[in-house]
Amino acid sequence: MAATIIDGQAVADRMRAAIKDEAGAFAAQHGYPPGLGVVLVGDDPASAQYVRMKRRACEAAGMASFASILPASGTQEEVDNAVRVLNDDPHVHGILVQLPLPPQIDEERILRLVSLNKDVDGFHPENIGLLAMKGRDPLFTPATPTGCMVLLREAGANLEGANAVVLGRSNIVGMPIALMLMKANATVTMCHSRTRDLPGVVRGADVLIAAIGRPNFVKGDWLKPGVTVIDVGTNKVDDPSDPRGYRFVGDVDFEAALPVAGAITKVPGGVGPMTITMLMANTLKAARRIAG
Ligand code: NAP
């Protein structure tokens, strides 16, 4: 039987509608909407595109968005100041520093500078530290992994005692999702570029999170029948049949996985739409915490 498709777009649309209602209620109560402040340094087209998407999504949900855009030559002091201004602005409830930052900027210092109460990206080392500790909870968790956890819940995945395999150990996806799965009582194996016998490890997975950035890397015969697959990978591949000349595929060979997996996300339309949605949900949460 073909796997159930976990429709991230539908889940995101539903959540965004609820966020819009709640943002409207917040604005009616306080006289101003929840606000997200974004710091963008440099002119990387992908980063600029992400920032535009976040702005549009905020505005569509009735939230304010504030952008602080600095040139690629921006100094540490200028970026520090941009963060401080947003920290001090009472109409900004969440702050996002678009990564990566240019090499002259100390990323660790900037992430620490973001007010803990406004750390809607969940990358402040204190929030990550709290995520890693048993019995503690961070104020905010990073958007993409949080979106993955929502999709697992939507798919009805039973994480308690499940073997969860995470492919990738990046600070923004692999590492935090592994911590979140552990908090949900899964038995977690983290894999990376030095992992031996990756197919063998993946075959033990009841839940598989793929976040390595390699198109169609995970093959159908690596999968345990019935596995729940969350494919975070977003890889641009040439496709002359597409009017754009390219399309996006995940890290998992979707067609080969379909007859084996129990449930699987699509790329695009899976994790992608959830990321900005979780950022907006965190901004609303921050606004409520700050404004009461
Ligand atoms: P990243 O920082 O490049 O990290 C990639 C990870 O994959 C690293 O831990 C690396 O191992 C591991 N890896 C690379 N090649 C491997 C291989 N052949 N076998 C096993 N492990 C391998 O990537 P990222 O930022 O986490 O992003 C991963 C993917 O998710 C990308 O396609 C990205 O576009 C996508 N993404 C999507 C969203 C979304 O909203 N949908 C958000 C973020 C990222 P080492 O640590 O050993 O180098």
Short mmCIF file of C-alpha atoms and ligand atoms in Angstrom, two decimals:
data_model
loop_
_atom_site.label_atom_id
_atom_site.label_comp_id
_atom_site.label_asym_id
_atom_site.label_seq_id
_atom_site.Cartn_x
_atom_site.Cartn_y
_atom_site.Cartn_z
CA MET A 1 0.00 0.00 0.00
CA ALA A 2 1.30 3.46 -0.89
CA ALA A 3 2.40 5.70 1.96
CA THR A 4 0.12 8.38 3.33
CA ILE A 5 1.30 11.81 2.20
CA ILE A 6 1.85 14.18 5.12
CA ASP A 7 0.55 17.43 3.63
CA GLY A 8 2.66 20.20 5.15
CA GLN A 9 0.98 22.86 3.05
CA ALA A 10 -2.47 21.97 4.40
CA VAL A 11 -1.22 21.88 8.00
CA ALA A 12 0.58 25.20 7.51
CA ASP A 13 -2.52 26.83 5.94
CA ARG A 14 -4.67 25.71 8.86
CA MET A 15 -2.16 26.95 11.42
CA ARG A 16 -1.68 30.29 9.63
CA ALA A 17 -5.44 30.91 9.64
CA ALA A 18 -5.51 30.33 13.41
CA ILE A 19 -2.43 32.55 13.89
CA LYS A 20 -4.12 35.32 11.88
CA ASP A 21 -7.20 35.19 14.12
CA GLU A 22 -5.05 35.29 17.24
CA ALA A 23 -2.86 38.11 15.89
CA GLY A 24 -6.06 40.09 15.20
CA ALA A 25 -7.27 39.50 18.75
CA PHE A 26 -3.86 40.60 20.10
CA ALA A 27 -3.96 43.80 18.00
CA ALA A 28 -7.51 44.57 19.14
CA GLN A 29 -6.46 44.17 22.77
CA HIS A 30 -3.16 46.08 22.64
CA GLY A 31 -3.66 48.58 19.83
CA TYR A 32 -0.72 47.19 17.83
CA PRO A 33 -0.06 43.80 16.20
CA PRO A 34 2.60 41.21 17.11
CA GLY A 35 5.81 42.21 15.35
CA LEU A 36 8.77 40.35 13.87
CA GLY A 37 12.11 42.12 13.36
CA VAL A 38 14.56 40.70 10.82
CA VAL A 39 18.25 41.50 10.51
CA LEU A 40 19.71 40.80 7.07
CA VAL A 41 23.38 41.45 6.37
CA GLY A 42 24.61 41.31 2.78
CA ASP A 43 22.97 40.67 -0.57
CA ASP A 44 22.86 36.88 -0.82
CA PRO A 45 19.82 36.32 -3.13
CA ALA A 46 18.59 33.22 -1.25
CA SER A 47 18.74 35.03 2.11
CA ALA A 48 16.98 38.09 0.64
CA GLN A 49 14.28 35.79 -0.78
CA TYR A 50 13.76 34.08 2.62
CA VAL A 51 13.44 37.48 4.28
CA ARG A 52 10.88 38.60 1.68
CA MET A 53 8.87 35.40 2.21
CA LYS A 54 8.90 35.93 5.98
CA ARG A 55 7.77 39.54 5.59
CA ARG A 56 4.92 38.59 3.25
CA ALA A 57 3.78 35.76 5.51
CA CYS A 58 3.79 38.07 8.55
CA GLU A 59 1.82 40.73 6.75
CA ALA A 60 -0.70 38.16 5.46
CA ALA A 61 -1.22 37.03 9.06
CA GLY A 62 -1.81 40.58 10.31
CA MET A 63 1.60 40.86 11.98
CA ALA A 64 3.99 43.77 11.64
CA SER A 65 7.41 43.16 10.15
CA PHE A 66 10.48 45.31 10.65
CA ALA A 67 13.61 44.80 8.57
CA SER A 68 17.09 46.00 9.31
CA ILE A 69 19.13 45.54 6.16
CA LEU A 70 22.87 46.09 6.24
CA PRO A 71 25.42 45.84 3.42
CA ALA A 72 27.75 42.83 3.16
CA SER A 73 30.51 45.14 4.44
CA GLY A 74 28.51 45.83 7.66
CA THR A 75 30.69 45.95 10.78
CA GLN A 76 30.24 44.00 13.99
CA GLU A 77 29.24 47.23 15.72
CA GLU A 78 26.57 47.98 13.12
CA VAL A 79 25.06 44.50 13.33
CA ASP A 80 25.24 44.59 17.17
CA ASN A 81 23.38 47.92 17.07
CA ALA A 82 20.72 46.62 14.67
CA VAL A 83 19.97 43.80 17.13
CA ARG A 84 19.97 46.19 20.12
CA VAL A 85 17.49 48.53 18.40
CA LEU A 86 15.11 45.60 17.83
CA ASN A 87 15.67 44.34 21.41
CA ASP A 88 14.58 47.76 22.73
CA ASP A 89 11.61 48.28 20.38
CA PRO A 90 8.37 47.44 22.25
CA HIS A 91 6.56 46.76 18.98
CA VAL A 92 9.06 44.05 18.03
CA HIS A 93 8.29 40.79 19.83
CA GLY A 94 10.43 38.39 17.85
CA ILE A 95 13.87 38.83 16.30
CA LEU A 96 15.37 36.78 13.54
CA VAL A 97 18.94 37.16 12.35
CA GLN A 98 19.12 35.73 8.84
CA LEU A 99 22.04 33.28 8.66
CA PRO A 100 24.66 32.92 7.39
CA LEU A 101 26.32 36.19 8.37
CA PRO A 102 29.37 37.53 6.48
CA PRO A 103 32.71 36.21 7.76
CA GLN A 104 33.67 39.45 9.58
CA ILE A 105 30.64 39.09 11.88
CA ASP A 106 30.84 36.93 15.01
CA GLU A 107 27.68 34.81 14.67
CA GLU A 108 27.87 33.43 18.21
CA ARG A 109 28.07 36.96 19.65
CA ILE A 110 25.06 38.11 17.58
CA LEU A 111 22.93 35.10 18.56
CA ARG A 112 23.75 35.76 22.23
CA LEU A 113 22.84 39.42 21.83
CA VAL A 114 19.25 38.66 20.78
CA SER A 115 16.99 39.13 23.81
CA LEU A 116 16.03 35.70 25.18
CA ASN A 117 12.40 36.83 25.30
CA LYS A 118 12.49 37.67 21.58
CA ASP A 119 14.54 34.66 20.40
CA VAL A 120 11.81 33.30 18.09
CA ASP A 121 14.37 31.41 16.02
CA GLY A 122 15.39 29.51 19.17
CA PHE A 123 19.11 29.80 18.31
CA HIS A 124 20.22 31.66 21.44
CA PRO A 125 22.76 29.32 23.08
CA GLU A 126 20.73 29.41 26.30
CA ASN A 127 17.59 28.21 24.51
CA ILE A 128 19.54 25.47 22.71
CA GLY A 129 21.16 24.51 26.03
CA LEU A 130 17.74 24.24 27.72
CA LEU A 131 16.52 22.11 24.81
CA ALA A 132 19.45 19.74 25.42
CA MET A 133 18.79 19.37 29.16
CA LYS A 134 16.46 16.82 30.68
CA GLY A 135 13.56 18.34 32.58
CA ARG A 136 14.12 21.85 31.17
CA ASP A 137 12.26 23.64 28.43
CA PRO A 138 13.51 26.45 26.19
CA LEU A 139 11.32 29.51 25.65
CA PHE A 140 11.44 28.89 21.91
CA THR A 141 12.52 26.02 19.66
CA PRO A 142 13.92 26.46 16.12
CA ALA A 143 11.29 26.74 13.40
CA THR A 144 12.19 23.95 10.96
CA PRO A 145 12.60 21.17 13.55
CA THR A 146 9.48 22.36 15.38
CA GLY A 147 7.60 22.12 12.08
CA CYS A 148 8.90 18.54 11.67
CA MET A 149 7.59 17.64 15.14
CA VAL A 150 4.16 19.08 14.27
CA LEU A 151 4.09 17.00 11.06
CA LEU A 152 5.04 13.85 13.00
CA ARG A 153 2.15 14.53 15.37
CA GLU A 154 -0.18 15.12 12.40
CA ALA A 155 0.93 11.80 10.92
CA GLY A 156 0.07 10.06 14.18
CA ALA A 157 3.65 8.82 14.62
CA ASN A 158 4.17 7.11 17.97
CA LEU A 159 7.54 8.46 19.14
CA GLU A 160 7.56 6.82 22.57
CA GLY A 161 10.44 4.30 22.42
CA ALA A 162 10.57 4.52 18.61
CA ASN A 163 13.87 4.25 16.74
CA ALA A 164 14.32 7.71 15.22
CA VAL A 165 17.18 8.22 12.79
CA VAL A 166 18.26 11.78 11.95
CA LEU A 167 20.39 12.30 8.86
CA GLY A 168 22.44 15.50 9.30
CA ARG A 169 23.75 17.25 12.40
CA SER A 170 23.54 20.94 11.48
CA ASN A 171 22.86 23.53 14.17
CA ILE A 172 19.65 24.61 12.46
CA VAL A 173 18.01 21.26 11.66
CA GLY A 174 19.72 17.97 12.53
CA MET A 175 20.97 18.77 16.03
CA PRO A 176 17.80 20.44 17.37
CA ILE A 177 15.44 17.86 15.85
CA ALA A 178 17.48 15.07 17.46
CA LEU A 179 17.13 16.83 20.85
CA MET A 180 13.39 17.30 20.33
CA LEU A 181 12.90 13.65 19.40
CA MET A 182 14.85 12.62 22.50
CA LYS A 183 12.59 14.84 24.64
CA ALA A 184 9.65 13.01 23.03
CA ASN A 185 11.18 9.72 24.33
CA ALA A 186 12.37 8.38 20.99
CA THR A 187 15.67 6.47 20.82
CA VAL A 188 17.68 8.71 18.55
CA THR A 189 20.56 7.94 16.20
CA MET A 190 22.24 10.93 14.58
CA CYS A 191 24.04 10.33 11.30
CA HIS A 192 26.47 12.51 9.40
CA SER A 193 29.07 12.35 6.66
CA ARG A 194 31.34 9.97 8.65
CA THR A 195 28.60 7.52 9.64
CA ARG A 196 29.42 3.94 8.66
CA ASP A 197 26.84 1.79 6.87
CA LEU A 198 24.21 4.51 6.55
CA PRO A 199 21.73 2.18 4.73
CA GLY A 200 22.01 -0.30 7.62
CA VAL A 201 21.35 2.41 10.22
CA VAL A 202 18.41 3.84 8.23
CA ARG A 203 16.87 0.34 7.94
CA GLY A 204 16.38 0.35 11.71
CA ALA A 205 14.34 3.57 11.66
CA ASP A 206 10.68 3.72 12.65
CA VAL A 207 10.97 7.47 12.07
CA LEU A 208 13.41 9.00 9.61
CA ILE A 209 14.31 12.69 9.41
CA ALA A 210 16.44 13.47 6.35
CA ALA A 211 18.32 16.78 6.42
CA ILE A 212 21.56 16.42 4.50
CA GLY A 213 20.99 18.40 1.30
CA ARG A 214 21.71 15.55 -1.16
CA PRO A 215 19.06 15.00 -3.86
CA ASN A 216 17.27 11.60 -3.75
CA PHE A 217 20.08 10.22 -1.55
CA VAL A 218 18.02 7.79 0.55
CA LYS A 219 16.91 4.80 -1.52
CA GLY A 220 13.66 2.84 -1.20
CA ASP A 221 15.44 -0.37 -0.14
CA TRP A 222 17.04 1.47 2.83
CA LEU A 223 13.61 1.90 4.41
CA LYS A 224 11.85 -0.28 6.95
CA PRO A 225 8.28 -0.98 5.77
CA GLY A 226 5.88 1.42 7.48
CA VAL A 227 8.53 4.01 8.44
CA THR A 228 7.40 7.63 8.85
CA VAL A 229 9.64 9.86 6.73
CA ILE A 230 10.09 13.61 7.17
CA ASP A 231 12.18 14.94 4.28
CA VAL A 232 13.70 18.32 5.13
CA GLY A 233 16.08 18.33 2.16
CA THR A 234 15.37 21.00 -0.45
CA ASN A 235 17.61 20.41 -3.46
CA LYS A 236 17.44 22.21 -6.78
CA VAL A 237 17.92 19.82 -9.71
CA ASP A 238 17.90 20.46 -13.47
CA ASP A 239 14.61 19.57 -15.14
CA PRO A 240 14.24 20.56 -18.81
CA SER A 241 10.55 19.51 -18.66
CA ASP A 242 9.84 22.23 -16.09
CA PRO A 243 9.26 25.73 -17.56
CA ARG A 244 11.84 27.07 -15.04
CA GLY A 245 14.40 24.46 -16.15
CA TYR A 246 14.70 23.13 -12.60
CA ARG A 247 12.66 21.72 -9.75
CA PHE A 248 13.16 20.91 -6.10
CA VAL A 249 13.55 17.40 -4.72
CA GLY A 250 14.17 16.06 -1.23
CA ASP A 251 16.94 13.94 0.27
CA VAL A 252 14.76 10.84 -0.05
CA ASP A 253 13.96 9.19 -3.38
CA PHE A 254 10.24 9.91 -3.05
CA GLU A 255 8.95 7.57 -5.78
CA ALA A 256 11.01 4.67 -4.44
CA ALA A 257 9.96 5.41 -0.84
CA LEU A 258 6.24 5.67 -1.59
CA PRO A 259 5.47 1.92 -1.74
CA VAL A 260 7.55 1.16 1.38
CA ALA A 261 6.97 4.00 3.87
CA GLY A 262 3.91 4.31 6.07
CA ALA A 263 3.81 8.10 5.74
CA ILE A 264 6.04 10.62 3.99
CA THR A 265 6.31 14.35 3.32
CA LYS A 266 6.65 15.76 -0.18
CA VAL A 267 9.24 18.23 -1.42
CA PRO A 268 8.03 20.90 -1.99
CA GLY A 269 4.87 21.09 0.11
CA GLY A 270 6.11 19.25 3.18
CA VAL A 271 8.44 20.81 5.75
CA GLY A 272 9.03 24.04 3.77
CA PRO A 273 5.67 25.72 4.44
CA MET A 274 5.90 24.74 8.12
CA THR A 275 9.12 26.66 8.78
CA ILE A 276 7.70 30.17 8.38
CA THR A 277 4.49 29.07 10.07
CA MET A 278 6.38 28.02 13.20
CA LEU A 279 8.30 31.29 13.15
CA MET A 280 5.00 33.18 13.15
CA ALA A 281 3.64 30.94 15.92
CA ASN A 282 6.74 31.72 18.00
CA THR A 283 6.33 35.46 17.32
CA LEU A 284 2.74 35.33 18.55
CA LYS A 285 3.87 33.41 21.64
CA ALA A 286 6.60 36.00 22.28
CA ALA A 287 4.11 38.86 21.89
CA ARG A 288 1.80 37.27 24.46
CA ARG A 289 4.67 36.67 26.89
CA ILE A 290 5.96 40.23 26.53
CA ALA A 291 2.66 42.12 26.43
CA GLY A 292 0.79 39.83 28.81
P1 NAP B 1 24.10 21.53 6.34
O1 NAP B 1 24.36 22.57 7.35
O2 NAP B 1 24.82 21.55 5.04
O3 NAP B 1 24.34 20.11 7.02
C1 NAP B 1 24.26 18.94 6.28
C2 NAP B 1 24.45 17.76 7.21
O4 NAP B 1 24.33 16.59 6.42
C3 NAP B 1 25.81 17.71 7.88
O5 NAP B 1 25.66 17.28 9.22
C4 NAP B 1 26.58 16.68 7.06
O6 NAP B 1 27.51 15.91 7.81
C5 NAP B 1 25.45 15.76 6.62
N1 NAP B 1 25.78 15.09 5.37
C6 NAP B 1 26.14 15.67 4.19
N2 NAP B 1 26.37 14.72 3.27
C7 NAP B 1 26.15 13.52 3.85
C8 NAP B 1 26.21 12.18 3.42
N3 NAP B 1 26.57 11.87 2.16
N4 NAP B 1 25.92 11.21 4.31
C9 NAP B 1 25.57 11.51 5.57
N5 NAP B 1 25.47 12.77 6.05
C10 NAP B 1 25.77 13.76 5.20
O7 NAP B 1 22.56 21.46 5.94
P2 NAP B 1 21.24 22.05 6.65
O8 NAP B 1 21.32 23.52 6.70
O9 NAP B 1 20.93 21.27 7.88
O10 NAP B 1 20.18 21.65 5.52
C11 NAP B 1 19.96 20.32 5.13
C12 NAP B 1 18.92 20.30 4.03
O11 NAP B 1 17.69 20.81 4.55
C13 NAP B 1 19.24 21.19 2.83
O12 NAP B 1 18.73 20.58 1.66
C14 NAP B 1 18.47 22.48 3.11
O13 NAP B 1 18.12 23.18 1.94
C15 NAP B 1 17.23 21.91 3.78
N6 NAP B 1 16.56 22.85 4.69
C16 NAP B 1 15.23 23.02 4.51
C17 NAP B 1 14.53 23.87 5.35
C18 NAP B 1 13.05 24.03 5.17
O14 NAP B 1 12.47 24.94 5.72
N7 NAP B 1 12.41 23.16 4.42
C19 NAP B 1 15.19 24.55 6.37
C20 NAP B 1 16.56 24.34 6.54
C21 NAP B 1 17.23 23.47 5.69
P3 NAP B 1 28.83 16.57 8.50
O15 NAP B 1 28.31 17.27 9.72
O16 NAP B 1 29.66 15.40 8.83
O17 NAP B 1 29.42 17.51 7.49
#
